[in-house]
Coordinates of C-alpha atoms and ligand atoms in Angstrom, one line a residue:
M18 CA 239.2 -36.8 -122.4
S19 CA 239.4 -35.4 -118.9
R20 CA 236.7 -36.8 -116.6
V21 CA 235.0 -34.7 -114.0
S22 CA 233.6 -36.7 -111.0
L23 CA 230.6 -35.7 -109.0
T24 CA 232.9 -34.7 -106.1
Q25 CA 235.0 -32.5 -108.3
Y26 CA 232.0 -30.9 -109.9
L27 CA 230.5 -30.1 -106.4
I28 CA 233.8 -28.7 -105.1
E29 CA 234.3 -26.6 -108.3
Q30 CA 230.7 -25.3 -108.0
Q31 CA 231.4 -24.3 -104.4
R32 CA 234.7 -22.6 -105.4
L33 CA 233.2 -20.7 -108.4
H34 CA 229.7 -19.8 -107.2
G35 CA 229.7 -20.4 -103.5
H36 CA 226.5 -22.3 -103.8
I37 CA 227.2 -25.5 -102.0
P38 CA 227.9 -25.5 -98.3
Q39 CA 230.0 -28.4 -96.9
E40 CA 227.0 -30.1 -95.4
L41 CA 225.0 -29.9 -98.6
R42 CA 227.9 -31.4 -100.6
L43 CA 228.1 -34.3 -98.1
L44 CA 224.3 -34.8 -98.4
I45 CA 224.4 -34.9 -102.2
E46 CA 227.4 -37.3 -102.2
I47 CA 225.6 -39.6 -99.7
V48 CA 222.4 -39.6 -101.8
A49 CA 224.5 -40.3 -104.9
R50 CA 226.2 -43.2 -103.1
A51 CA 222.8 -44.6 -102.0
C52 CA 221.5 -44.3 -105.6
K53 CA 224.5 -46.4 -106.7
R54 CA 223.5 -49.1 -104.3
I55 CA 219.9 -49.0 -105.5
A56 CA 221.2 -49.1 -109.1
I57 CA 223.1 -52.3 -108.2
A58 CA 220.0 -53.9 -106.7
V59 CA 217.8 -52.9 -109.7
N60 CA 220.4 -54.4 -112.1
K61 CA 220.3 -57.7 -110.2
G62 CA 216.6 -58.2 -110.8
A63 CA 215.4 -61.7 -110.3
L64 CA 219.0 -62.8 -109.5
G65 CA 219.0 -60.6 -106.4
D66 CA 215.4 -61.6 -105.3
V67 CA 214.4 -57.9 -105.6
L68 CA 211.3 -58.2 -107.9
G69 CA 207.7 -58.7 -106.9
T70 CA 205.5 -57.3 -104.1
A71 CA 206.4 -57.0 -100.5
G72 CA 202.9 -57.8 -99.2
S73 CA 202.3 -54.4 -97.6
E74 CA 200.8 -51.0 -98.5
N75 CA 202.1 -47.5 -98.1
V76 CA 200.2 -44.5 -96.6
Q77 CA 198.5 -43.8 -99.9
G78 CA 197.1 -47.4 -100.0
E79 CA 199.4 -48.5 -102.8
V80 CA 200.9 -52.0 -102.8
Q81 CA 204.6 -51.8 -102.0
K82 CA 207.1 -53.6 -104.1
K83 CA 210.2 -55.2 -102.6
L84 CA 212.4 -52.6 -104.4
D85 CA 210.3 -49.7 -103.0
I86 CA 211.2 -50.9 -99.5
I87 CA 214.8 -51.8 -100.3
A88 CA 215.4 -48.4 -101.9
N89 CA 213.7 -46.6 -98.9
E90 CA 216.0 -48.5 -96.4
V91 CA 219.1 -47.8 -98.4
L92 CA 218.4 -44.1 -98.5
I93 CA 217.7 -43.9 -94.7
E94 CA 220.7 -46.0 -93.7
A95 CA 223.0 -44.0 -95.9
N96 CA 221.7 -40.6 -94.7
E97 CA 221.0 -40.9 -91.0
W98 CA 224.5 -40.9 -89.5
G99 CA 226.3 -38.1 -91.4
G100 CA 225.2 -35.2 -89.2
H101 CA 223.9 -33.2 -92.2
L102 CA 220.2 -33.9 -91.8
A103 CA 217.5 -33.2 -89.2
A104 CA 214.9 -35.5 -90.7
M105 CA 213.7 -37.3 -93.8
A106 CA 210.4 -37.9 -95.5
S107 CA 209.5 -40.5 -98.1
E108 CA 206.6 -41.7 -100.2
E109 CA 207.0 -45.0 -98.5
M110 CA 206.7 -43.7 -94.9
D111 CA 203.6 -42.4 -93.2
S112 CA 205.3 -39.7 -91.2
I113 CA 208.7 -38.1 -91.0
Y114 CA 211.8 -40.0 -90.0
V115 CA 213.8 -37.9 -87.4
V116 CA 217.5 -38.6 -87.3
P117 CA 218.0 -40.8 -84.2
N118 CA 219.5 -39.2 -81.0
R119 CA 222.7 -41.2 -81.3
Y120 CA 223.7 -39.2 -84.3
P121 CA 224.3 -35.4 -84.6
Q122 CA 221.4 -33.4 -86.2
G123 CA 222.0 -31.1 -89.1
E124 CA 220.1 -28.3 -90.7
Y125 CA 218.8 -30.1 -93.8
L126 CA 215.6 -31.9 -94.6
L127 CA 215.6 -34.6 -97.2
L128 CA 212.5 -35.9 -99.1
F129 CA 212.4 -38.7 -101.6
D130 CA 210.4 -41.0 -103.7
P131 CA 212.8 -43.9 -103.3
L132 CA 211.6 -45.9 -106.3
D133 CA 209.5 -44.0 -108.8
G134 CA 207.6 -45.9 -111.5
S135 CA 206.9 -48.9 -109.4
S136 CA 204.7 -50.4 -112.0
N137 CA 207.7 -50.8 -114.3
I138 CA 209.9 -52.7 -111.8
D139 CA 208.9 -56.1 -112.8
V140 CA 208.8 -55.5 -116.5
N141 CA 212.5 -54.2 -116.9
V142 CA 211.6 -50.7 -117.9
S143 CA 213.4 -47.6 -116.6
I144 CA 212.6 -46.5 -113.0
G145 CA 214.2 -44.0 -110.7
T146 CA 214.8 -42.2 -107.4
I147 CA 213.6 -38.6 -106.9
F148 CA 214.9 -36.3 -104.1
S149 CA 214.4 -32.8 -102.8
V150 CA 216.5 -30.9 -100.2
L151 CA 215.1 -28.2 -97.9
R152 CA 216.7 -26.2 -95.1
K153 CA 215.1 -26.3 -91.7
V154 CA 214.0 -22.8 -91.2
G155 CA 213.9 -21.2 -87.7
H156 CA 216.1 -22.3 -84.9
A157 CA 213.6 -24.1 -82.7
R158 CA 215.0 -27.3 -81.3
G159 CA 213.6 -30.5 -82.7
V160 CA 211.9 -31.1 -86.0
A161 CA 208.3 -31.7 -87.0
E162 CA 206.3 -32.3 -90.1
E163 CA 205.5 -28.6 -90.3
D164 CA 209.2 -27.9 -91.0
F165 CA 208.8 -29.7 -94.3
L166 CA 205.8 -27.7 -95.5
Q167 CA 207.7 -25.2 -97.5
P168 CA 207.1 -24.1 -101.1
G169 CA 209.3 -25.7 -103.7
K170 CA 211.0 -22.5 -104.5
Q171 CA 212.8 -22.8 -101.2
Q172 CA 214.6 -26.1 -102.2
A173 CA 218.3 -26.0 -101.7
A174 CA 218.9 -28.9 -104.2
A175 CA 216.9 -31.5 -106.1
G176 CA 217.5 -34.3 -108.4
Y177 CA 216.8 -37.8 -109.6
C178 CA 218.6 -40.9 -110.6
V179 CA 217.2 -42.9 -113.5
Y180 CA 218.0 -46.6 -113.7
G181 CA 217.8 -47.3 -117.4
P182 CA 220.2 -48.6 -120.0
Q183 CA 222.6 -46.3 -118.1
S184 CA 222.2 -45.2 -114.5
M185 CA 222.3 -41.4 -114.5
L186 CA 222.2 -38.8 -111.8
V187 CA 220.6 -35.4 -112.6
L188 CA 221.2 -32.6 -110.2
T189 CA 220.5 -29.0 -109.5
V190 CA 221.7 -26.8 -106.7
G191 CA 220.0 -23.8 -108.2
D192 CA 222.7 -23.0 -110.7
G193 CA 221.6 -25.0 -113.8
V194 CA 221.3 -28.7 -114.3
A195 CA 224.1 -31.2 -114.6
M196 CA 223.9 -34.9 -115.6
F197 CA 226.3 -37.6 -114.4
T198 CA 226.6 -41.2 -115.7
L199 CA 227.6 -44.1 -113.5
D200 CA 230.8 -45.7 -114.6
R201 CA 230.3 -49.3 -113.4
E202 CA 233.9 -50.2 -113.7
T203 CA 235.2 -47.4 -111.4
G204 CA 232.0 -47.0 -109.4
S205 CA 232.0 -43.2 -109.9
W206 CA 229.5 -40.7 -111.2
V207 CA 231.1 -38.9 -114.1
L208 CA 229.8 -35.5 -115.5
T209 CA 228.5 -36.2 -118.9
Q210 CA 226.4 -33.1 -119.5
D211 CA 226.4 -29.6 -118.0
E212 CA 224.1 -26.6 -118.4
V213 CA 221.2 -28.7 -119.7
K214 CA 218.7 -26.6 -121.6
I215 CA 215.2 -27.6 -122.7
P216 CA 214.1 -26.2 -126.1
A217 CA 211.1 -23.8 -125.6
D218 CA 209.1 -25.5 -128.4
T219 CA 208.3 -29.1 -128.9
K220 CA 206.3 -31.6 -131.0
E221 CA 206.1 -34.3 -128.3
F222 CA 203.7 -34.7 -125.5
A223 CA 203.5 -37.3 -122.7
I224 CA 200.2 -38.1 -121.0
N225 CA 198.3 -41.3 -120.1
M226 CA 195.7 -41.1 -122.9
S227 CA 193.6 -43.8 -121.4
N228 CA 192.2 -41.2 -119.0
M229 CA 191.1 -38.8 -121.8
R230 CA 187.4 -39.1 -121.1
H231 CA 188.0 -38.0 -117.4
W232 CA 190.1 -34.9 -118.2
A233 CA 189.1 -31.3 -117.5
P234 CA 188.2 -29.1 -120.6
P235 CA 191.6 -27.2 -120.8
V236 CA 193.6 -30.4 -120.9
K237 CA 191.2 -32.0 -123.4
R238 CA 191.5 -28.9 -125.6
Y239 CA 195.3 -28.9 -125.5
I240 CA 195.6 -32.6 -126.5
D241 CA 192.8 -32.4 -129.1
E242 CA 194.7 -29.6 -130.8
C243 CA 197.9 -31.6 -130.7
L244 CA 196.1 -34.6 -132.2
A245 CA 194.6 -32.5 -135.0
G246 CA 198.2 -32.2 -136.4
E247 CA 199.1 -30.2 -139.5
E248 CA 195.4 -29.5 -140.4
G249 CA 194.6 -28.4 -136.9
P250 CA 195.1 -25.0 -135.1
R251 CA 198.7 -25.9 -134.2
G252 CA 199.7 -26.5 -137.8
K253 CA 202.1 -29.2 -136.9
N254 CA 202.1 -33.0 -136.2
F255 CA 202.8 -34.1 -132.6
N256 CA 204.4 -37.3 -131.4
M257 CA 203.4 -39.1 -128.1
R258 CA 205.5 -40.9 -125.5
W259 CA 204.3 -42.3 -122.1
I260 CA 206.8 -44.4 -120.1
A261 CA 204.7 -44.4 -116.9
S262 CA 207.9 -43.6 -114.9
M263 CA 207.9 -39.9 -114.3
V264 CA 211.7 -40.0 -113.9
A265 CA 212.2 -41.5 -117.4
D266 CA 209.6 -39.1 -119.0
V267 CA 211.3 -36.1 -117.4
H268 CA 214.7 -37.3 -118.4
R269 CA 213.6 -37.4 -122.1
I270 CA 212.2 -33.9 -121.8
L271 CA 215.5 -32.6 -120.2
T272 CA 217.3 -34.3 -123.1
R273 CA 215.2 -33.3 -126.1
G274 CA 212.2 -31.3 -124.9
G275 CA 208.6 -32.1 -124.7
I276 CA 205.7 -31.7 -122.3
F277 CA 204.7 -34.1 -119.5
M278 CA 201.2 -34.0 -117.9
Y279 CA 199.5 -35.8 -115.1
P280 CA 196.5 -33.6 -114.7
W281 CA 193.5 -33.7 -112.3
D282 CA 190.8 -36.0 -113.6
Q283 CA 187.3 -37.1 -112.7
R284 CA 188.2 -40.6 -111.5
E285 CA 189.0 -39.2 -108.1
P286 CA 187.6 -35.6 -108.2
D287 CA 188.6 -34.8 -104.6
K288 CA 192.3 -35.4 -105.3
P289 CA 194.2 -32.6 -107.2
G290 CA 196.2 -35.2 -109.1
K291 CA 198.1 -38.5 -108.8
L292 CA 201.6 -37.3 -108.2
R293 CA 202.9 -36.0 -104.9
L294 CA 203.9 -32.4 -104.5
M295 CA 206.8 -32.5 -102.1
Y296 CA 208.9 -35.4 -103.4
E297 CA 207.8 -35.8 -107.0
A298 CA 206.5 -32.5 -108.5
N299 CA 208.7 -30.0 -106.6
P300 CA 212.1 -31.5 -107.3
M301 CA 211.1 -32.1 -111.0
A302 CA 209.8 -28.6 -111.3
F303 CA 213.1 -27.2 -109.9
L304 CA 215.1 -29.2 -112.4
I305 CA 212.8 -28.2 -115.3
E306 CA 212.9 -24.5 -114.5
Q307 CA 216.7 -24.6 -114.0
A308 CA 216.9 -26.0 -117.5
G309 CA 214.8 -23.2 -118.9
G310 CA 211.4 -25.0 -118.9
A311 CA 208.3 -24.4 -116.8
A312 CA 206.1 -26.4 -114.4
V313 CA 202.5 -25.6 -113.4
N314 CA 199.5 -27.4 -111.8
G315 CA 197.2 -25.9 -114.5
S316 CA 197.0 -22.2 -113.6
E317 CA 199.8 -21.8 -111.0
R318 CA 203.5 -22.3 -110.8
I319 CA 204.2 -25.6 -108.9
M320 CA 207.1 -24.2 -106.9
D321 CA 204.9 -21.3 -105.5
L322 CA 202.4 -23.7 -103.9
H323 CA 202.3 -23.8 -100.1
P324 CA 202.0 -27.5 -99.1
T325 CA 199.5 -28.3 -96.3
K326 CA 200.5 -31.9 -95.7
L327 CA 203.5 -34.1 -96.4
H328 CA 201.8 -36.5 -98.9
E329 CA 199.8 -33.8 -100.7
R330 CA 199.0 -34.5 -104.3
V331 CA 199.1 -32.1 -107.2
A332 CA 198.3 -31.9 -110.9
V333 CA 201.6 -31.7 -112.9
M334 CA 202.3 -30.1 -116.3
L335 CA 205.9 -29.4 -117.1
G336 CA 208.5 -29.2 -119.8
S337 CA 209.1 -26.9 -122.9
K338 CA 208.2 -23.4 -121.9
N339 CA 206.0 -22.3 -124.7
E340 CA 203.8 -25.4 -124.4
V341 CA 203.5 -25.1 -120.7
E342 CA 202.5 -21.5 -121.0
R343 CA 199.9 -22.4 -123.6
I344 CA 198.3 -25.0 -121.4
Q345 CA 198.4 -22.5 -118.5
A346 CA 196.6 -19.9 -120.6
Y347 CA 193.9 -22.5 -121.5
H348 CA 193.4 -23.1 -117.7
R349 CA 193.2 -19.4 -117.0
E350 CA 190.6 -18.9 -119.8
G351 CA 188.6 -21.6 -117.9
Ligands
AHM23 P1 204.7 -44.3 -108.1 O1 205.4 -43.3 -107.3 O2 203.8 -45.1 -107.2 O3 205.6 -45.2 -108.9 O4 203.7 -43.5 -109.1 C1 204.1 -42.5 -109.9 C2 204.1 -42.9 -111.3 C3 204.9 -41.9 -112.2 O5 206.2 -42.2 -112.2 C4 204.2 -42.0 -113.5 O6 204.3 -40.8 -114.3 C5 202.8 -42.3 -113.1 O7 202.8 -42.9 -111.8 C6 202.2 -43.3 -114.1 O8 200.8 -43.4 -113.7 P2 199.8 -44.3 -114.6 O9 200.1 -45.8 -114.3 O10 198.5 -43.9 -114.1 O11 200.0 -44.0 -116.1
MG24 MG1 206.5 -41.9 -107.5

């Protein structure tokens, strides 16, 4: 069997479709290399002294785990010197990280959630890294937080790496979705699935059911109808999965379909949702749409939203197209 490496895939994509400028290819390869280092640290677990909390909090007041901080540092160190980036932003940093003066500045902006699914780190359940790439628009010198505040539809690339039984890198540059598996013996990312497509229909939903009593009526209606099974209005039985790592839940949906929801709820009514728009929802929405699925915040398409701040939160409903459209219709009906 001939094996296609990530590098070969990117070069062929460039040759065939002209989608990937040199600097973007460098950026993706560097992110992939950083994810490899994170995968190695994750695999070491207690043997590498990477488990447990770091004794600090991030800008959203969440306790940081050692691996959150390690993954954040790995991504910054890997990306700051290549000349492809102007700045980075991360779930684990209050404000943007401008590439230091001693390195050349590029045109791209990189956003990431370095270690998503933090509550699963210490229990040996799949976790991941999510990333989103934007272009700095305009030619003004310097870079500021405002440069990052672009709608998700302007992403140049997006992806995630899931650290599970296998480490896998899932990528889009706006021309479909490709999956790569890390070959630990050779240390390379090998293409294992191209042109990923999500089935439009599904019988599987993912939501944290413990919040049911706090949901808004359209979400409650949708889940109630799923739970009613064959005898209910949907006329079919549904299955449920909730890994509590968005990366792992989205990976399942890209693989066999389904719908994932983290909706607004009444626990914190002033927050639109738990997940962050710019480095969680947007990159996942880009991947899901590129695989034929849909991603909304309830009534609107996630990638059309105009962010107003870096760490903005958003309600997320994504996956199999017909299910997402159904829940969107329930929101529009009110
Ligand atoms: P994190 O970025 O702090 O890890 O939080 C995001 C995670 C998602 O991966 C997951 O879908 C969700 O939080 C789980 O939340 P809950 O514990 O409320 O079920
Ligand atoms: Mg996260």
